[in-house]
Short mmCIF file of C-alpha atoms and ligand atoms in Angstrom, two decimals:
data_model
loop_
_atom_site.label_atom_id
_atom_site.label_comp_id
_atom_site.label_asym_id
_atom_site.label_seq_id
_atom_site.Cartn_x
_atom_site.Cartn_y
_atom_site.Cartn_z
CA MET A 256 -43.91 55.02 -42.22
CA PRO A 257 -43.00 55.69 -38.59
CA LYS A 258 -39.51 57.10 -38.07
CA PRO A 259 -37.41 54.85 -35.78
CA GLU A 260 -36.54 57.81 -33.56
CA ALA A 261 -40.24 58.51 -33.00
CA LEU A 262 -40.79 55.04 -31.59
CA ILE A 263 -37.84 54.87 -29.21
CA ARG A 264 -38.83 57.32 -26.49
CA PRO A 265 -42.48 56.20 -26.06
CA LEU A 266 -41.49 52.54 -25.99
CA LEU A 267 -38.71 53.11 -23.44
CA ASP A 268 -40.97 55.21 -21.23
CA TRP A 269 -43.80 52.70 -21.49
CA PHE A 270 -41.56 49.75 -20.61
CA ILE A 271 -40.04 51.49 -17.60
CA LYS A 272 -43.53 52.11 -16.21
CA ASN A 273 -45.31 48.93 -17.29
CA ALA A 274 -42.86 46.03 -17.50
CA ARG A 275 -43.93 42.91 -15.65
CA ASP A 276 -41.72 42.13 -12.68
CA LEU A 277 -40.20 38.83 -13.85
CA PRO A 278 -37.39 37.19 -11.86
CA TRP A 279 -34.89 37.22 -14.74
CA ARG A 280 -35.47 40.95 -15.17
CA ARG A 281 -33.89 41.57 -11.78
CA THR A 282 -30.47 40.54 -13.05
CA ILE A 283 -28.09 41.33 -15.88
CA ASP A 284 -26.14 38.11 -15.40
CA PRO A 285 -25.80 36.65 -18.94
CA TYR A 286 -26.00 33.05 -17.68
CA SER A 287 -29.34 33.69 -15.92
CA ILE A 288 -30.71 35.56 -18.94
CA TRP A 289 -29.60 32.77 -21.27
CA ILE A 290 -31.46 30.19 -19.13
CA SER A 291 -34.63 32.31 -19.19
CA GLU A 292 -34.47 32.82 -22.96
CA ILE A 293 -34.08 29.09 -23.62
CA MET A 294 -36.87 28.16 -21.19
CA LEU A 295 -39.20 30.76 -22.72
CA GLN A 296 -38.93 29.18 -26.18
CA GLN A 297 -42.32 27.51 -26.85
CA THR A 298 -43.26 27.94 -23.18
CA GLN A 299 -45.43 30.47 -21.35
CA VAL A 300 -43.97 32.90 -18.82
CA LYS A 301 -46.10 31.63 -15.93
CA THR A 302 -44.88 28.06 -16.55
CA VAL A 303 -41.26 29.14 -16.79
CA ILE A 304 -41.08 31.17 -13.53
CA PRO A 305 -40.91 28.22 -11.05
CA TYR A 306 -38.58 26.26 -13.36
CA TRP A 307 -36.22 29.22 -13.70
CA ASN A 308 -36.21 29.84 -9.93
CA ARG A 309 -35.45 26.16 -9.20
CA TRP A 310 -32.79 26.03 -11.90
CA ILE A 311 -30.93 29.12 -10.68
CA GLN A 312 -31.09 27.81 -7.13
CA ARG A 313 -29.62 24.41 -8.11
CA PHE A 314 -27.22 25.63 -10.81
CA PRO A 315 -26.44 29.23 -9.86
CA THR A 316 -23.49 29.52 -12.25
CA VAL A 317 -22.48 28.19 -15.63
CA GLU A 318 -19.75 26.18 -13.85
CA ALA A 319 -22.33 24.50 -11.61
CA LEU A 320 -24.36 23.51 -14.67
CA ALA A 321 -21.26 22.28 -16.48
CA GLN A 322 -20.39 20.00 -13.56
CA ALA A 323 -23.91 18.53 -13.14
CA ASN A 324 -24.67 15.07 -14.46
CA THR A 325 -27.11 14.72 -17.36
CA ASP A 326 -29.78 12.88 -15.35
CA ARG A 327 -29.93 15.71 -12.83
CA VAL A 328 -30.24 18.30 -15.60
CA LEU A 329 -33.03 16.37 -17.32
CA LYS A 330 -34.84 15.80 -14.02
CA LEU A 331 -34.86 19.54 -13.33
CA TRP A 332 -36.22 20.16 -16.82
CA GLU A 333 -38.92 17.49 -16.51
CA GLY A 334 -42.32 18.84 -17.60
CA LEU A 335 -40.98 21.73 -19.72
CA GLY A 336 -40.81 19.57 -22.86
CA TYR A 337 -38.53 19.94 -25.90
CA TYR A 338 -35.69 18.32 -23.97
CA THR A 339 -33.13 19.13 -26.64
CA ARG A 340 -33.10 22.58 -25.04
CA ALA A 341 -31.87 21.13 -21.73
CA ARG A 342 -29.25 18.94 -23.40
CA ASN A 343 -27.96 21.91 -25.39
CA LEU A 344 -27.79 24.09 -22.27
CA HIS A 345 -25.71 21.41 -20.61
CA ARG A 346 -23.38 21.00 -23.61
CA ALA A 347 -23.00 24.77 -24.00
CA ALA A 348 -22.22 25.19 -20.28
CA ARG A 349 -19.42 22.64 -20.62
CA ILE A 350 -18.03 24.54 -23.60
CA VAL A 351 -18.15 27.83 -21.65
CA ALA A 352 -16.36 26.08 -18.76
CA THR A 353 -13.62 24.58 -20.90
CA GLU A 354 -13.16 27.11 -23.72
CA HIS A 355 -14.09 30.41 -22.04
CA GLY A 356 -12.71 29.79 -18.56
CA GLY A 357 -16.20 29.56 -17.06
CA VAL A 358 -17.03 33.15 -18.04
CA PHE A 359 -20.09 33.56 -20.28
CA PRO A 360 -18.82 35.32 -23.44
CA SER A 361 -20.05 38.79 -24.38
CA ASP A 362 -19.11 38.51 -28.04
CA PHE A 363 -22.08 37.80 -30.36
CA SER A 364 -20.06 35.45 -32.59
CA LYS A 365 -18.91 33.39 -29.60
CA ILE A 366 -22.42 33.23 -28.13
CA ILE A 367 -24.08 32.15 -31.36
CA ALA A 368 -21.47 29.41 -31.77
CA LEU A 369 -22.77 27.68 -28.62
CA PRO A 370 -25.18 24.73 -29.06
CA GLY A 371 -28.88 25.65 -29.04
CA ILE A 372 -28.31 29.38 -29.54
CA GLY A 373 -29.61 31.02 -32.70
CA ARG A 374 -29.67 34.61 -33.86
CA TYR A 375 -32.63 35.56 -31.67
CA THR A 376 -31.18 34.15 -28.44
CA ALA A 377 -27.69 35.53 -29.09
CA GLY A 378 -29.25 38.94 -29.82
CA ALA A 379 -31.34 38.78 -26.65
CA ILE A 380 -28.34 37.89 -24.44
CA CYS A 381 -26.08 40.53 -26.03
CA SER A 382 -28.67 43.28 -25.72
CA ILE A 383 -30.26 42.41 -22.36
CA ALA A 384 -27.10 41.40 -20.48
CA PHE A 385 -24.49 43.56 -22.24
CA ASN A 386 -26.63 46.40 -23.66
CA GLN A 387 -25.31 45.82 -27.17
CA PRO A 388 -27.37 47.00 -30.18
CA THR A 389 -28.14 43.50 -31.43
CA PRO A 390 -31.64 42.97 -32.85
CA VAL A 391 -34.18 40.43 -31.61
CA LEU A 392 -36.99 39.00 -33.70
CA ASP A 393 -39.35 36.52 -32.10
CA GLY A 394 -43.08 36.00 -32.63
CA ASN A 395 -43.98 38.97 -30.45
CA VAL A 396 -41.60 41.35 -32.21
CA ILE A 397 -42.74 40.12 -35.63
CA ARG A 398 -46.33 40.92 -34.70
CA VAL A 399 -45.48 44.41 -33.45
CA LEU A 400 -43.29 45.29 -36.44
CA THR A 401 -45.61 43.94 -39.14
CA ARG A 402 -48.43 45.99 -37.62
CA LEU A 403 -46.43 49.16 -36.92
CA PHE A 404 -45.05 49.19 -40.46
CA ALA A 405 -48.08 47.51 -42.15
CA ILE A 406 -45.97 44.72 -43.65
CA ALA A 407 -48.47 42.58 -45.50
CA GLU A 408 -46.12 39.87 -46.78
CA ASN A 409 -45.81 36.61 -44.91
CA PRO A 410 -43.01 36.98 -42.30
CA ARG A 411 -41.99 33.34 -42.89
CA ASN A 412 -41.02 34.30 -46.40
CA ALA A 413 -37.18 34.61 -46.45
CA GLN A 414 -37.13 38.09 -47.98
CA THR A 415 -39.73 39.48 -45.58
CA ASN A 416 -37.96 37.84 -42.66
CA ARG A 417 -34.71 39.57 -43.69
CA ARG A 418 -36.58 42.88 -43.93
CA LEU A 419 -37.93 42.41 -40.40
CA TRP A 420 -34.46 41.62 -39.02
CA ASP A 421 -33.13 44.75 -40.72
CA LEU A 422 -35.93 46.80 -39.25
CA ALA A 423 -35.32 45.39 -35.75
CA GLU A 424 -31.62 46.22 -36.17
CA THR A 425 -32.28 49.79 -37.33
CA LEU A 426 -34.55 50.33 -34.35
CA VAL A 427 -32.19 49.00 -31.68
CA LYS A 428 -29.32 50.98 -33.23
CA SER A 429 -31.46 54.08 -33.01
CA ALA A 430 -31.89 53.31 -29.33
CA VAL A 431 -28.07 53.56 -28.90
CA ARG A 432 -28.12 57.02 -30.36
CA PHE A 433 -30.82 58.12 -27.98
CA THR A 434 -29.29 61.21 -26.48
CA ASP A 435 -31.92 62.54 -24.16
CA LYS A 436 -30.18 63.55 -20.97
CA ASP A 437 -32.71 61.89 -18.70
CA ILE A 438 -32.98 58.55 -16.98
CA ILE A 439 -33.23 56.73 -20.29
CA ARG A 440 -29.47 56.60 -20.67
CA LEU A 441 -29.16 55.19 -17.20
CA VAL A 442 -31.47 52.30 -17.90
CA ARG A 443 -29.39 50.81 -20.71
CA SER A 444 -31.35 51.84 -23.79
CA CYS A 445 -30.62 48.83 -26.10
CA SER A 446 -31.55 46.35 -23.41
CA THR A 447 -34.66 48.29 -22.47
CA PHE A 448 -35.72 48.90 -26.05
CA ASN A 449 -35.56 45.24 -27.13
CA GLN A 450 -37.40 44.16 -24.02
CA ALA A 451 -40.00 46.87 -24.64
CA LEU A 452 -40.71 45.53 -28.14
CA MET A 453 -41.09 41.99 -26.82
CA GLU A 454 -43.20 43.12 -23.86
CA LEU A 455 -45.50 45.16 -26.07
CA GLY A 456 -46.13 42.09 -28.24
CA ALA A 457 -46.71 39.89 -25.19
CA THR A 458 -49.06 42.17 -23.25
CA VAL A 459 -50.61 44.83 -25.54
CA CYS A 460 -50.12 44.00 -29.23
CA THR A 461 -51.46 40.48 -28.73
CA PRO A 462 -52.52 38.12 -31.54
CA ARG A 463 -56.24 38.56 -30.88
CA GLN A 464 -57.88 41.78 -29.72
CA PRO A 465 -54.76 43.89 -29.15
CA ALA A 466 -55.24 46.69 -26.63
CA CYS A 467 -54.50 49.48 -29.11
CA LEU A 468 -56.03 52.09 -26.81
CA LEU A 469 -53.25 51.38 -24.30
CA CYS A 470 -50.47 51.26 -26.88
CA PRO A 471 -47.70 53.83 -26.48
CA VAL A 472 -47.01 53.92 -30.24
CA ARG A 473 -50.60 53.88 -31.47
CA LYS A 474 -50.33 57.21 -33.24
CA HIS A 475 -47.45 55.85 -35.35
CA CYS A 476 -49.03 52.48 -36.12
CA GLN A 477 -49.80 51.97 -39.80
CA ALA A 478 -52.04 48.95 -39.29
CA HIS A 479 -54.08 50.85 -36.72
CA GLN A 480 -54.48 53.84 -39.03
CA MET A 481 -55.46 51.60 -41.95
CA ASN A 482 -57.81 49.50 -39.81
CA ARG A 483 -55.82 46.40 -40.74
CA VAL A 484 -54.71 45.22 -37.31
CA GLY A 485 -56.72 41.99 -37.56
CA ASP A 486 -55.06 41.06 -40.89
CA LEU A 487 -51.48 41.27 -39.63
CA PRO A 488 -49.19 39.49 -39.36
CA ASN A 489 -50.07 37.57 -42.47
CA LEU A 490 -49.15 34.05 -41.40
CA SER A 491 -50.21 31.39 -43.86
CA SER A 492 -51.36 28.22 -42.17
CA ARG A 493 -48.71 25.76 -41.11
CA ALA A 494 -48.45 22.23 -42.42
CA ALA A 495 -51.33 20.10 -41.19
CA SER A 496 -50.59 18.00 -38.12
CA THR A 497 -50.35 14.24 -38.29
CA THR A 498 -52.01 11.90 -35.80
CA ARG A 499 -49.98 8.98 -34.43
CA HIS A 500 -51.19 6.16 -32.17
CA PHE A 501 -49.25 4.35 -29.47
CA VAL A 502 -50.03 1.76 -26.83
CA ALA A 503 -48.10 1.70 -23.55
CA PHE A 504 -47.96 -1.06 -20.93
CA VAL A 505 -47.88 -0.56 -17.19
CA ILE A 506 -46.72 -3.91 -15.88
CA ALA A 507 -46.72 -4.45 -12.11
CA ALA A 508 -45.02 -7.17 -10.09
CA GLN A 509 -44.54 -7.23 -6.32
CA GLY A 510 -44.87 -3.46 -5.95
CA HIS A 511 -42.51 -2.72 -8.83
CA PHE A 512 -43.25 -1.42 -12.33
CA LEU A 513 -41.48 -2.03 -15.59
CA VAL A 514 -39.86 1.08 -17.12
CA ARG A 515 -37.16 1.77 -19.65
CA GLN A 516 -34.83 4.61 -20.61
CA ARG A 517 -34.98 5.98 -24.14
CA ALA A 518 -31.89 5.70 -26.32
CA PRO A 519 -29.49 8.69 -26.49
CA ASP A 520 -30.05 9.27 -30.21
CA VAL A 521 -33.85 9.54 -30.45
CA VAL A 522 -36.52 12.15 -29.65
CA ASN A 523 -36.79 12.58 -25.86
CA ALA A 524 -33.35 10.97 -25.56
CA ASN A 525 -32.43 9.51 -22.16
CA LEU A 526 -35.87 10.14 -20.66
CA TRP A 527 -37.72 7.34 -18.90
CA GLU A 528 -41.01 5.84 -20.06
CA PHE A 529 -43.28 2.83 -19.81
CA PRO A 530 -42.72 0.31 -22.59
CA ASN A 531 -44.76 1.35 -25.60
CA VAL A 532 -45.13 0.75 -29.28
CA GLU A 533 -46.62 2.63 -32.23
CA THR A 534 -49.72 1.14 -33.87
CA ASN A 535 -51.76 1.99 -36.93
CA GLY A 536 -54.67 3.23 -34.78
CA ASN A 537 -57.06 0.45 -35.75
CA ALA A 538 -58.33 -1.92 -33.06
CA VAL A 539 -55.23 -3.84 -32.04
CA GLU A 540 -54.73 -7.31 -30.70
CA ILE A 541 -53.31 -6.04 -27.46
CA GLU A 542 -51.74 -9.24 -26.10
CA GLY A 543 -49.83 -9.65 -29.35
CA GLN A 544 -48.62 -6.03 -29.09
CA ALA A 545 -47.51 -6.65 -25.51
CA GLN A 546 -45.62 -9.78 -26.53
CA ALA A 547 -43.84 -7.84 -29.30
CA CYS A 548 -43.03 -4.87 -27.06
CA LEU A 549 -42.15 -6.63 -23.81
CA GLY A 550 -40.96 -10.02 -24.97
CA PHE A 551 -43.63 -11.70 -22.81
CA SER A 552 -47.38 -11.49 -22.32
CA PRO A 553 -48.69 -10.63 -18.85
CA GLY A 554 -51.79 -12.78 -19.34
CA PHE A 555 -54.47 -10.15 -18.83
CA LEU A 556 -54.44 -6.44 -19.68
CA ASP A 557 -56.95 -3.82 -18.55
CA ALA A 558 -57.47 -0.44 -20.20
CA PHE A 559 -55.87 2.00 -17.73
CA CYS A 560 -56.14 5.46 -19.31
CA SER A 561 -55.97 7.37 -22.61
CA LEU A 562 -53.74 10.39 -23.13
CA LYS A 563 -53.54 12.91 -25.94
CA HIS A 564 -50.63 15.26 -26.41
CA THR A 565 -48.82 17.14 -29.13
CA ILE A 566 -45.14 17.04 -30.07
CA THR A 567 -44.14 19.46 -32.82
CA ARG A 568 -46.56 18.63 -35.66
CA TYR A 569 -47.64 15.26 -34.27
CA ARG A 570 -50.82 14.67 -32.30
CA ILE A 571 -50.18 11.62 -30.21
CA ASN A 572 -52.93 9.31 -28.97
CA LEU A 573 -51.59 7.05 -26.24
CA GLU A 574 -53.70 4.12 -24.98
CA VAL A 575 -52.34 2.73 -21.72
CA PHE A 576 -52.96 -0.84 -20.50
CA PHE A 577 -52.31 -2.28 -17.07
CA GLY A 578 -51.19 -5.85 -16.36
CA GLU A 579 -49.76 -7.70 -13.38
CA ILE A 580 -47.44 -10.67 -13.16
CA PRO A 581 -46.62 -12.65 -10.02
CA GLU A 582 -42.88 -11.97 -9.94
CA THR A 583 -40.49 -9.45 -11.38
CA LEU A 584 -38.48 -10.84 -14.23
CA PRO A 585 -34.70 -10.54 -14.20
CA GLN A 586 -33.47 -6.98 -14.96
CA SER A 587 -32.47 -6.64 -18.57
CA LYS A 588 -30.41 -4.12 -20.45
CA GLU A 589 -33.58 -2.59 -21.83
CA PHE A 590 -35.96 -2.65 -18.83
CA ARG A 591 -35.77 -1.78 -15.16
CA TRP A 592 -38.19 -2.75 -12.35
CA CYS A 593 -38.81 0.35 -10.34
CA LYS A 594 -40.90 1.28 -7.28
CA LEU A 595 -43.38 4.08 -7.76
CA LYS A 596 -41.59 6.34 -5.26
CA ALA A 597 -38.25 5.80 -7.00
CA MET A 598 -39.79 7.07 -10.23
CA ASP A 599 -39.80 10.57 -8.72
CA GLN A 600 -36.01 10.54 -9.03
CA LEU A 601 -36.14 9.79 -12.77
CA ALA A 602 -36.90 12.22 -15.58
CA PHE A 603 -39.93 10.93 -17.50
CA ALA A 604 -41.25 12.11 -20.87
CA SER A 605 -44.28 14.29 -20.03
CA ALA A 606 -47.03 11.86 -21.16
CA HIS A 607 -45.37 9.09 -19.14
CA ARG A 608 -45.06 11.34 -16.09
CA LYS A 609 -48.86 11.64 -16.31
CA ILE A 610 -49.09 7.83 -16.20
CA VAL A 611 -46.92 7.84 -13.04
CA GLU A 612 -49.25 10.39 -11.45
CA ALA A 613 -52.34 8.37 -12.52
CA LEU A 614 -50.77 5.28 -10.94
CA LYS A 615 -50.22 7.14 -7.67
CA THR A 616 -53.87 8.26 -7.68
CA LYS A 617 -55.02 4.73 -8.39
CA LEU A 618 -52.91 3.28 -5.57
CA ILE A 619 -54.08 5.92 -3.08
CA ALA A 620 -57.71 5.17 -4.05
CA LYS A 621 -57.06 1.45 -3.51
CA VAL A 622 -55.60 2.09 -0.04
CA LEU A 623 -58.53 4.32 0.93
CA LYS A 624 -61.15 1.76 -0.18
S1 SF4 B 821 -51.59 50.33 -32.13
FE1 SF4 B 821 -52.40 48.28 -31.81
S2 SF4 B 821 -51.69 47.12 -33.58
FE2 SF4 B 821 -50.47 48.97 -33.53
S3 SF4 B 821 -48.63 48.39 -32.41
FE3 SF4 B 821 -50.06 49.23 -30.94
S4 SF4 B 821 -51.19 47.48 -30.13
FE4 SF4 B 821 -50.17 46.82 -32.00
#
């Protein structure tokens, strides 16, 4: 088994020379690091960069985020998905403003008590921003550790997961004790070490075809020595996904379109969407569905587009129909008539944002005809 001390120096050296220049790596501000960590959950780095830049520009401090209204927060998050993350950021910022005097706490127990922050995120903030020896264990670190230490058990198994956390903790604590009198001490060894583990998993020790020849800890890697890299980590397949079918209605009247805001207590809470309803996926009697969903039937409905997307374990098939009525109906509590341009001010669920964009394309094509 590799000795923790043997891994520290090569990983620190490698990270200092090879780390990607990411905008949140140019700061040690805990608020900015927190935002990046939350955005990076389930989302690729290249997608996050423009969102993070915009966010920090609009809400440069935790106070600014705390004072923002929810619609503005959701609008800025639009397109990143998993909107609970944005709502939790907003709630947590308000707690920091009221209970911590607007200063992001440095204490692990206070950070993990904030909404939307688990052990990984609290560990990342404490180590990266405050250089504390708190472990991190995300998918990248799990891959690196299971390979380095040839851990064949499934990391989702509670006991193995505990073992991996312990290992990550031992390693980052060894980084504290790193006593070489060179630049390493100046670069905040716990922060650098945790980021090195994550970076190695993201760029070298990748799920498929890891670049072992470029790996700074190759000579210590058990999986590499045993020719078992391709077998690890041993992740048993997840639960099968379920397909769900929806129909949505784009109803136009006098240059306006019918939209509605989702309730505050459901998935994608408070986001905007076109009226839609779940079906059983068999051929549906579309006018009847429209009547049930809208409370009226627009007379004719044309197939407009089909969209497929995935939310957690659900594969969603969304069939969109277009209809037009001569006049807008009175506004109701549930629906709002909205001009296409005004929709840019609203935060839409991602599939429905695609419908907005398809509508714009269709209208431009009509004008150019
Ligand atoms: S040698 Fe290969 S498998 Fe082992 S840690 Fe490095 S990149 Fe991963």
